[in-house]
mmCIF file of C-alpha atoms in Angstrom:
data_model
loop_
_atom_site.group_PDB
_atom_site.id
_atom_site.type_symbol
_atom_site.label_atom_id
_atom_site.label_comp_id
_atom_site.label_asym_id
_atom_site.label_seq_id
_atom_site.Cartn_x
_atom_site.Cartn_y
_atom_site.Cartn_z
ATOM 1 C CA UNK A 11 -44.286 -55.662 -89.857
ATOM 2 C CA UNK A 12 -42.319 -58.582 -91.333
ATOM 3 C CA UNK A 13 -39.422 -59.614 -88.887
ATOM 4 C CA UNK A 14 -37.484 -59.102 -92.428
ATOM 5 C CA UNK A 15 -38.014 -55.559 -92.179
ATOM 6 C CA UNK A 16 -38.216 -55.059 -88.578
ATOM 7 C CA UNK A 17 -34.497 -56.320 -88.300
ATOM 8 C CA UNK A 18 -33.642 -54.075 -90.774
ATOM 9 C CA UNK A 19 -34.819 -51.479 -89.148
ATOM 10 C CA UNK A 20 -32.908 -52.515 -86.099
ATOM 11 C CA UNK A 21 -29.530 -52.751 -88.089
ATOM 12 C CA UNK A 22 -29.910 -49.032 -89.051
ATOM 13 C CA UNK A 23 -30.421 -48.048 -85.542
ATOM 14 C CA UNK A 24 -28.092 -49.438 -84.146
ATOM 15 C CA UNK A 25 -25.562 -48.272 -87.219
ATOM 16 C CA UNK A 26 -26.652 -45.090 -86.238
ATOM 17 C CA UNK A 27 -24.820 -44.689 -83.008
ATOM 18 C CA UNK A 28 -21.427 -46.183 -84.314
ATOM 19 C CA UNK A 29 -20.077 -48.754 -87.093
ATOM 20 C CA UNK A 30 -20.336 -51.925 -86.145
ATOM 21 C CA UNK A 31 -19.247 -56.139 -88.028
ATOM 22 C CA UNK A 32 -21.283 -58.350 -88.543
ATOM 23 C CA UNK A 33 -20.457 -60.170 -85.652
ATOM 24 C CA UNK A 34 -21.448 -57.395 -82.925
ATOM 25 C CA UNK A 35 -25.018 -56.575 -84.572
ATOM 26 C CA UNK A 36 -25.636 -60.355 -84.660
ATOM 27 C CA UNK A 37 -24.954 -60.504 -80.791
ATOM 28 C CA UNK A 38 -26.840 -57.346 -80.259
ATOM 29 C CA UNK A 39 -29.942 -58.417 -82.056
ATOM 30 C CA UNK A 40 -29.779 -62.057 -81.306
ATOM 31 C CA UNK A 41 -29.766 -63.275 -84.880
ATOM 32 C CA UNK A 42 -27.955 -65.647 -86.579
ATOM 33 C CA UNK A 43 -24.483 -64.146 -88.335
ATOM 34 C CA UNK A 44 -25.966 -65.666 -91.750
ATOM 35 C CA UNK A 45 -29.064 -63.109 -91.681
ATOM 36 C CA UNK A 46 -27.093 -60.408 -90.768
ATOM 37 C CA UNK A 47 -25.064 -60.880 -93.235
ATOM 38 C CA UNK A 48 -28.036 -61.202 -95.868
ATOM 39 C CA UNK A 49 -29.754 -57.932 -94.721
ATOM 40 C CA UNK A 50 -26.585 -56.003 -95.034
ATOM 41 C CA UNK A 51 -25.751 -56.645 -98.411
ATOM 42 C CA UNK A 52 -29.155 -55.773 -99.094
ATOM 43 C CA UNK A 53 -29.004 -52.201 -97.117
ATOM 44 C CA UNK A 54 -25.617 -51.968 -99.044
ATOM 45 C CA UNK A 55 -26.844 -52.435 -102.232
ATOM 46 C CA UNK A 56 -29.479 -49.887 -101.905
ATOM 47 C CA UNK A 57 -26.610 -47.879 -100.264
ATOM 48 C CA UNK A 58 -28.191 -47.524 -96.824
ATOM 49 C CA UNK A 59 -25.169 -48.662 -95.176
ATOM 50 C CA UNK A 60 -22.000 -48.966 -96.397
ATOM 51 C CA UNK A 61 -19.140 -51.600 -95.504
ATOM 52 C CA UNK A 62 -15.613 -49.802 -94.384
ATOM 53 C CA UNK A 63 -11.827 -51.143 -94.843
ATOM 54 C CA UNK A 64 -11.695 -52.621 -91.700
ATOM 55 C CA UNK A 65 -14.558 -55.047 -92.548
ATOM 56 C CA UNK A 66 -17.214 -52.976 -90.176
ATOM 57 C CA UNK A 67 -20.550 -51.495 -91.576
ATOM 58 C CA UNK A 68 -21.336 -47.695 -91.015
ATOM 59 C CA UNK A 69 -24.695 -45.868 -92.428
ATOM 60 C CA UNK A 70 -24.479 -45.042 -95.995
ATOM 61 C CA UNK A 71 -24.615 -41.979 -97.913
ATOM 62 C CA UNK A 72 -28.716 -42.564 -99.363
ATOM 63 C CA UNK A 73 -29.849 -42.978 -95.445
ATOM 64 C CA UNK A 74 -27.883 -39.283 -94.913
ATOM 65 C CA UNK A 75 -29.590 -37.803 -97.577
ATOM 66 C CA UNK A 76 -33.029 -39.329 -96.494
ATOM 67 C CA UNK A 77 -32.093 -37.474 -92.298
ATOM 68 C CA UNK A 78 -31.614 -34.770 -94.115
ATOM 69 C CA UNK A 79 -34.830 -33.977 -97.145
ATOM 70 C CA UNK A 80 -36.831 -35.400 -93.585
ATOM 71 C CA UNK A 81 -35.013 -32.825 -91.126
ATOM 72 C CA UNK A 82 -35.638 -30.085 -93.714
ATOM 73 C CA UNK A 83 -39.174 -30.923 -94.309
ATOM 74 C CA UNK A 84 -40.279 -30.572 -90.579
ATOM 75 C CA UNK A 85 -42.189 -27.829 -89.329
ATOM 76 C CA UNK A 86 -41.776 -26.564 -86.028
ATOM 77 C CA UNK A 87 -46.261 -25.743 -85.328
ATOM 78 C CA UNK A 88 -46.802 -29.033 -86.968
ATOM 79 C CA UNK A 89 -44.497 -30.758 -84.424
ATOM 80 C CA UNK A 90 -45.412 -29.221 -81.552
ATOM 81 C CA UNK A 91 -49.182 -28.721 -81.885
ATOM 82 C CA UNK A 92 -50.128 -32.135 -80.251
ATOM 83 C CA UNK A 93 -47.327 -31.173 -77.237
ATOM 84 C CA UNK A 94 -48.734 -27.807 -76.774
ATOM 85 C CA UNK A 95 -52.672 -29.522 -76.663
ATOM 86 C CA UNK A 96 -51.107 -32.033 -74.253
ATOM 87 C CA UNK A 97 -49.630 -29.023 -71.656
ATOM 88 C CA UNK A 98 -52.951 -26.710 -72.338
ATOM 89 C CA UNK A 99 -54.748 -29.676 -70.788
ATOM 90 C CA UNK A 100 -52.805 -30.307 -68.532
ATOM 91 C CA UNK A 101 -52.442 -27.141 -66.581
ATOM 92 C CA UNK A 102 -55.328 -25.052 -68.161
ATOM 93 C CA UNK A 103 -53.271 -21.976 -68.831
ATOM 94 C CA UNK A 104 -52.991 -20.251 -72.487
ATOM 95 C CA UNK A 105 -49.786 -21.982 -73.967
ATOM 96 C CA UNK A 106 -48.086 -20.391 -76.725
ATOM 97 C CA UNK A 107 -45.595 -21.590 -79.333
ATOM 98 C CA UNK A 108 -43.538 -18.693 -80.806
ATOM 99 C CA UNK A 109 -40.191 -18.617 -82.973
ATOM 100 C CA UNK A 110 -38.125 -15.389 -83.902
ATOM 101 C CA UNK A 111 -38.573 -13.384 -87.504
ATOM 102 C CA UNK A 112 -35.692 -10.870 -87.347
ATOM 103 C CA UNK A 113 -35.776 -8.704 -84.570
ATOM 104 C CA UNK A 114 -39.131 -10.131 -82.916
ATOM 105 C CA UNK A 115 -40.684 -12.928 -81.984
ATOM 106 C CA UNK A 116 -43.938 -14.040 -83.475
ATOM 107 C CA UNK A 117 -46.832 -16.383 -82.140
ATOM 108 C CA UNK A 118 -47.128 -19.512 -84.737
ATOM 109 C CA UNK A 119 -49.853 -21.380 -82.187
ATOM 110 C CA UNK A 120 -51.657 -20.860 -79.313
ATOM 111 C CA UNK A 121 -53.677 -22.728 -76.617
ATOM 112 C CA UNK A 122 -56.232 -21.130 -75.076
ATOM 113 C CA UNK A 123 -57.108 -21.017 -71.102
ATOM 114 C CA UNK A 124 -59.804 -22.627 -69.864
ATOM 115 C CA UNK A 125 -60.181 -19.939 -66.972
ATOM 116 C CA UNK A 126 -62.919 -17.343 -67.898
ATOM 117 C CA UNK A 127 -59.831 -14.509 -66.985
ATOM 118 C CA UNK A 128 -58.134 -15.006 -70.288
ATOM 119 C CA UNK A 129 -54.997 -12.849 -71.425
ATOM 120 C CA UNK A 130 -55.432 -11.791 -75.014
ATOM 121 C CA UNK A 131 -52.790 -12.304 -78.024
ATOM 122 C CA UNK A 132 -53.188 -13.378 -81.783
ATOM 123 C CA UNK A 133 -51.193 -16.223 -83.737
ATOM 124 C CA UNK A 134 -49.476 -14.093 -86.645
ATOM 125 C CA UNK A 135 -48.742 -11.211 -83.842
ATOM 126 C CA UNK A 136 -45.087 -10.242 -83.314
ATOM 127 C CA UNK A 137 -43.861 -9.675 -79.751
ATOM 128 C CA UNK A 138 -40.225 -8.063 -78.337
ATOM 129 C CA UNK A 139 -37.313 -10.044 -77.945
ATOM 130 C CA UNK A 140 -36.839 -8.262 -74.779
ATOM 131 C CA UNK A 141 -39.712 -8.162 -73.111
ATOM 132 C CA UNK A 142 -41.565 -11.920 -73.262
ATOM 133 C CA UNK A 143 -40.429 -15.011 -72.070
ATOM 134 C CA UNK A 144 -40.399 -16.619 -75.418
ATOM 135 C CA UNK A 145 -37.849 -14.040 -76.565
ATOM 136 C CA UNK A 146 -35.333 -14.008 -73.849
ATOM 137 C CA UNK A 147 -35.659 -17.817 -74.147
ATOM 138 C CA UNK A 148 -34.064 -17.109 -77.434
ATOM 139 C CA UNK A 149 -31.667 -14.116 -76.804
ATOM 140 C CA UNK A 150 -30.359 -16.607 -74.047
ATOM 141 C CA UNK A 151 -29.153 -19.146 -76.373
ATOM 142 C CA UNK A 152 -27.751 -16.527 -78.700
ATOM 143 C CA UNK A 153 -23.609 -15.143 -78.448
ATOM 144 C CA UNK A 154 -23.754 -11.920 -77.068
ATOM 145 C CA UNK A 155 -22.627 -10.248 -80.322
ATOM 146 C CA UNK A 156 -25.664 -11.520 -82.624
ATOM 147 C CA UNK A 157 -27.816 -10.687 -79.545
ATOM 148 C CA UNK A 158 -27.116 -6.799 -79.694
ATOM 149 C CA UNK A 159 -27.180 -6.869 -83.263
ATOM 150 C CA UNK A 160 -30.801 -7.959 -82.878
ATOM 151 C CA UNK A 161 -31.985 -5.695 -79.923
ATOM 152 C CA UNK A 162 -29.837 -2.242 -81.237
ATOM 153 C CA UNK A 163 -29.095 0.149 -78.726
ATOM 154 C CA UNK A 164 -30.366 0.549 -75.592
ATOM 155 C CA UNK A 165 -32.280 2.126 -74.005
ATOM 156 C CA UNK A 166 -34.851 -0.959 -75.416
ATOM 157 C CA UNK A 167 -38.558 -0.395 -75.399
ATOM 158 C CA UNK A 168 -40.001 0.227 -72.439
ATOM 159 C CA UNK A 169 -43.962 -1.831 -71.935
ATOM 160 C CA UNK A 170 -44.179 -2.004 -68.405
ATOM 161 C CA UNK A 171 -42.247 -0.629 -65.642
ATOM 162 C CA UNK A 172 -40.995 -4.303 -65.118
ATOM 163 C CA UNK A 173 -39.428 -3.975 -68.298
ATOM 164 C CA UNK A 174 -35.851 -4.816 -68.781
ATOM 165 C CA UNK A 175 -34.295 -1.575 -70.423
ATOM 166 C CA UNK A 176 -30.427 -1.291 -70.439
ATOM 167 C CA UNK A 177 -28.202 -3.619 -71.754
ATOM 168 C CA UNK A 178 -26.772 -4.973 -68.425
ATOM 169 C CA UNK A 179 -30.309 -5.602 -66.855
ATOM 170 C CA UNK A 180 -31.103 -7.793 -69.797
ATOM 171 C CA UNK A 181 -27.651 -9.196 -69.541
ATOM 172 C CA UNK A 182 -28.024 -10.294 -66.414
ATOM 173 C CA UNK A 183 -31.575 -11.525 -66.951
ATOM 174 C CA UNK A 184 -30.582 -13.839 -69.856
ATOM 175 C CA UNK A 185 -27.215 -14.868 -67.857
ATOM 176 C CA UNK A 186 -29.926 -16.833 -65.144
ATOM 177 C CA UNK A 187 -32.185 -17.879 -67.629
ATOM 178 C CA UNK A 188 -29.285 -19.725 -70.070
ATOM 179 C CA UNK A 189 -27.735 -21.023 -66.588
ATOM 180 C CA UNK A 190 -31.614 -22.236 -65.300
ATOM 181 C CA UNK A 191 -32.961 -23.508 -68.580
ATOM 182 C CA UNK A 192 -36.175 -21.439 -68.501
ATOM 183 C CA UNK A 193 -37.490 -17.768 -68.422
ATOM 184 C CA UNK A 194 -39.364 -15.485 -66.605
ATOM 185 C CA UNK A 195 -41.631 -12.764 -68.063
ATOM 186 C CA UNK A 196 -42.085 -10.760 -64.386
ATOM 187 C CA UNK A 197 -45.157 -8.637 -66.151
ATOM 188 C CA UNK A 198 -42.752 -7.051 -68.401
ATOM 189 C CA UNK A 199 -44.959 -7.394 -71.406
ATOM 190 C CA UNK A 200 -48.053 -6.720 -69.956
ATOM 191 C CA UNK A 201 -48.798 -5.567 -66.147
ATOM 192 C CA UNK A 202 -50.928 -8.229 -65.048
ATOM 193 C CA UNK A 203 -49.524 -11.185 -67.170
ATOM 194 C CA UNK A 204 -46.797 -13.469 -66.258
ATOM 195 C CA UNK A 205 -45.260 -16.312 -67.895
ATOM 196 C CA UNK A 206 -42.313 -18.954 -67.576
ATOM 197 C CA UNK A 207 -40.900 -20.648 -71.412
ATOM 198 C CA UNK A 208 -38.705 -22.791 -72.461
ATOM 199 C CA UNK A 209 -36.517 -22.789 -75.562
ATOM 200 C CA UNK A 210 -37.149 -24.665 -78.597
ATOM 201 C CA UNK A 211 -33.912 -26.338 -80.067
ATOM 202 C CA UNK A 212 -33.823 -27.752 -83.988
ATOM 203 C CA UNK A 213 -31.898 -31.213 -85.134
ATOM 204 C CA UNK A 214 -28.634 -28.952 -85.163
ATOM 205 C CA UNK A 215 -29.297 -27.505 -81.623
ATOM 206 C CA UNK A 216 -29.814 -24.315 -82.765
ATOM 207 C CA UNK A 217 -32.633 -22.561 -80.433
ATOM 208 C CA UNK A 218 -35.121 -20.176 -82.766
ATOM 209 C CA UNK A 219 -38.431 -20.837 -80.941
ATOM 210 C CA UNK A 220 -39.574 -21.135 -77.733
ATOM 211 C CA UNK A 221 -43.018 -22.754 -75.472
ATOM 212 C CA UNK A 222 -44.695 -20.789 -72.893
ATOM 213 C CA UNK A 223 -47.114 -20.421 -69.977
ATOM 214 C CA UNK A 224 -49.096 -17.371 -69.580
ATOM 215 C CA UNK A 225 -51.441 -16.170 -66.703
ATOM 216 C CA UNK A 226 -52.863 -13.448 -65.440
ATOM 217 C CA UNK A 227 -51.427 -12.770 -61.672
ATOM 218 C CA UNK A 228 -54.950 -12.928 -60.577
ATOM 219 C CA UNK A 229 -55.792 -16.143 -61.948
ATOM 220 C CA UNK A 230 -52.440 -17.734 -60.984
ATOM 221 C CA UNK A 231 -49.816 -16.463 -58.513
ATOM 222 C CA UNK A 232 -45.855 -16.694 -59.086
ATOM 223 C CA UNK A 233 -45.401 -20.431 -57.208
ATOM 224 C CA UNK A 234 -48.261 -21.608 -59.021
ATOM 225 C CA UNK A 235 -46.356 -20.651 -61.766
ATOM 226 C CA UNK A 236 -43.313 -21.685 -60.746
ATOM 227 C CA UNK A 237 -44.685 -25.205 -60.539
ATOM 228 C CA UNK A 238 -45.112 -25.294 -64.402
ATOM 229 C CA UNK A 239 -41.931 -24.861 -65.412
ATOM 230 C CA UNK A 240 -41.099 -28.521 -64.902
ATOM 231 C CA UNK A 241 -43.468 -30.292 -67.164
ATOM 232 C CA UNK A 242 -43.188 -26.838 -69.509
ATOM 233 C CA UNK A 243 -39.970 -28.047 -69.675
ATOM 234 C CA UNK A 244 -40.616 -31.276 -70.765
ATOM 235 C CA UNK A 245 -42.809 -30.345 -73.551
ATOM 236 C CA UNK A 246 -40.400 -28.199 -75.089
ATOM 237 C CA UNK A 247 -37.647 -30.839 -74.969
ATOM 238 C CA UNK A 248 -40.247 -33.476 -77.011
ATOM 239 C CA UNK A 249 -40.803 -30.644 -79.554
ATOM 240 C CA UNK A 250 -37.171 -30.714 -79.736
ATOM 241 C CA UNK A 251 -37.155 -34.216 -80.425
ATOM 242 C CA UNK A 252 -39.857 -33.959 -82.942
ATOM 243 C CA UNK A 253 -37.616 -31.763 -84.880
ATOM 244 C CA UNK A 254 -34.216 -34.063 -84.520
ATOM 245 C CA UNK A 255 -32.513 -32.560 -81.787
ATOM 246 C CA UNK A 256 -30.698 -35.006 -79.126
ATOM 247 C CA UNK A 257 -28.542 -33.713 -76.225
ATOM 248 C CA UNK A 258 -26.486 -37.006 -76.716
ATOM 249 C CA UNK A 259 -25.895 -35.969 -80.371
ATOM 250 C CA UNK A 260 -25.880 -32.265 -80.330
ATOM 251 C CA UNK A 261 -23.675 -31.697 -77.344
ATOM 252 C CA UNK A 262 -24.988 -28.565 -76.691
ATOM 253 C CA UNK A 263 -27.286 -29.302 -73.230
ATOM 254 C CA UNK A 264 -31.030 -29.110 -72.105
ATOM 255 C CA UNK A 265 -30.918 -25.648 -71.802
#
């Protein structure tokens, strides 16, 4: 890269987390005043940045637009598919990506386990908002009003006896898991799978899909499980961050 262009590049980021004269970005990128001065008026002409009253330089209306076309173009399996590879790997369990389409959740990309005890579900395939951890990953993001629009009245489907069925069982269920980060499906799908996920958060913070673990109880116990959660968590904060979302930015937390 031409140190031309590479100082460019550096003017834009650092434009991105306040304006800025001439002056400071000089000092911050150890160049003389004279170039920054040159590569602004360039950026300014092509309306990248864009020079306020008070003499500092801010980013300009064509570098919004370009955020935005590149923020809208993203897709949430493409993003994540070499994150959830990574975690599969890693901890040899089946990992599923999964985002919500209207009142269930559906599997966009899966992982499969390397254990020969496999649990068995189909990308394309919806699942309940209630009853997964993927969907209460969601729900738990969601005010409470646009959460029992989704579910309707209770009692909710029952799958397993572990299943969550009133309103203030789940309520309390998604209380822990918004306060924690994380949730638990206790076999509440199926009887003898369990699984821990983590939401899923787009560049405006907004959660819609969620990562998960999933075991069998034979194959993995609940500490075992309990000991993904942390680099779960991870992943689904860099699929975050492949789609534009930034705690600093959004406000809204890791959870």
């Amino acid at each position: 890269m031409s140190s031309s262009v590479e100082r460019a590049l550096r003017i834009l980021v650092e434009l991105a987390s306040g304006p800025a004269t001439i002056s400071d970005l000089g000092r911050r990128l150890d160049v003389h005043r004279t170039t920054s001065l040159r590569l602004l008026r360039t950026l300014e002409e092509e309306r990248f940045v864009r020079r306020m009253e008070d003499g500092r330089y801010r980013i300009g209306p064509r570098m919004t637009s370009l955020a935005q076309v590149a923020l809208e173009g993203l897709d949430v399996r493409a993003a994540a598919a070499g994150h959830l590879r990574e975690l599969g790997t890693a901890c040899g369990h089946t990992v599923h990506l999964a985002a919500r389409e209207g009142r269930a959740m559906v599997y966009l990309d899966k992982v499969e386990s390397s254990h020969a005890v496999r649990m068995y579900s189909r990308i394309g395939a919806p699942a309940p908002l209630h009853a997964t951890g993927v969907g209460k990953a969601v729900l738990a993001a969601m005010p409470q009003d646009e959460r029992d629009g989704l579910l309707g009245e209770p009692p909710y489907d029952r799958c397993t006896p572990n299943t969550r069925t009133t309103r203030e069982e789940l309520a309390a269920d998604l209380a822990e898991v918004a306060d924690r980060g994380w949730a638990l499906d206790d076999f509440e799908h199926e009887e003898f799978i369990h699984c821990v996920a983590a939401p899923i958060r787009d560049a405006a913070g907004t959660v819609t899909a969620a990562v998960s673990v999933s075991a069998p109880n034979m194959v993995l116990d609940r500490p075992q499980l309990l000991d993904l959660v942390r680099p779960l968590q991870r992943t689904a904060a860099a699929i975050s961050e492949e789609l534009g979302w930034s705690p600093d930015v959004s406000g809204s937390g890791a959870h």
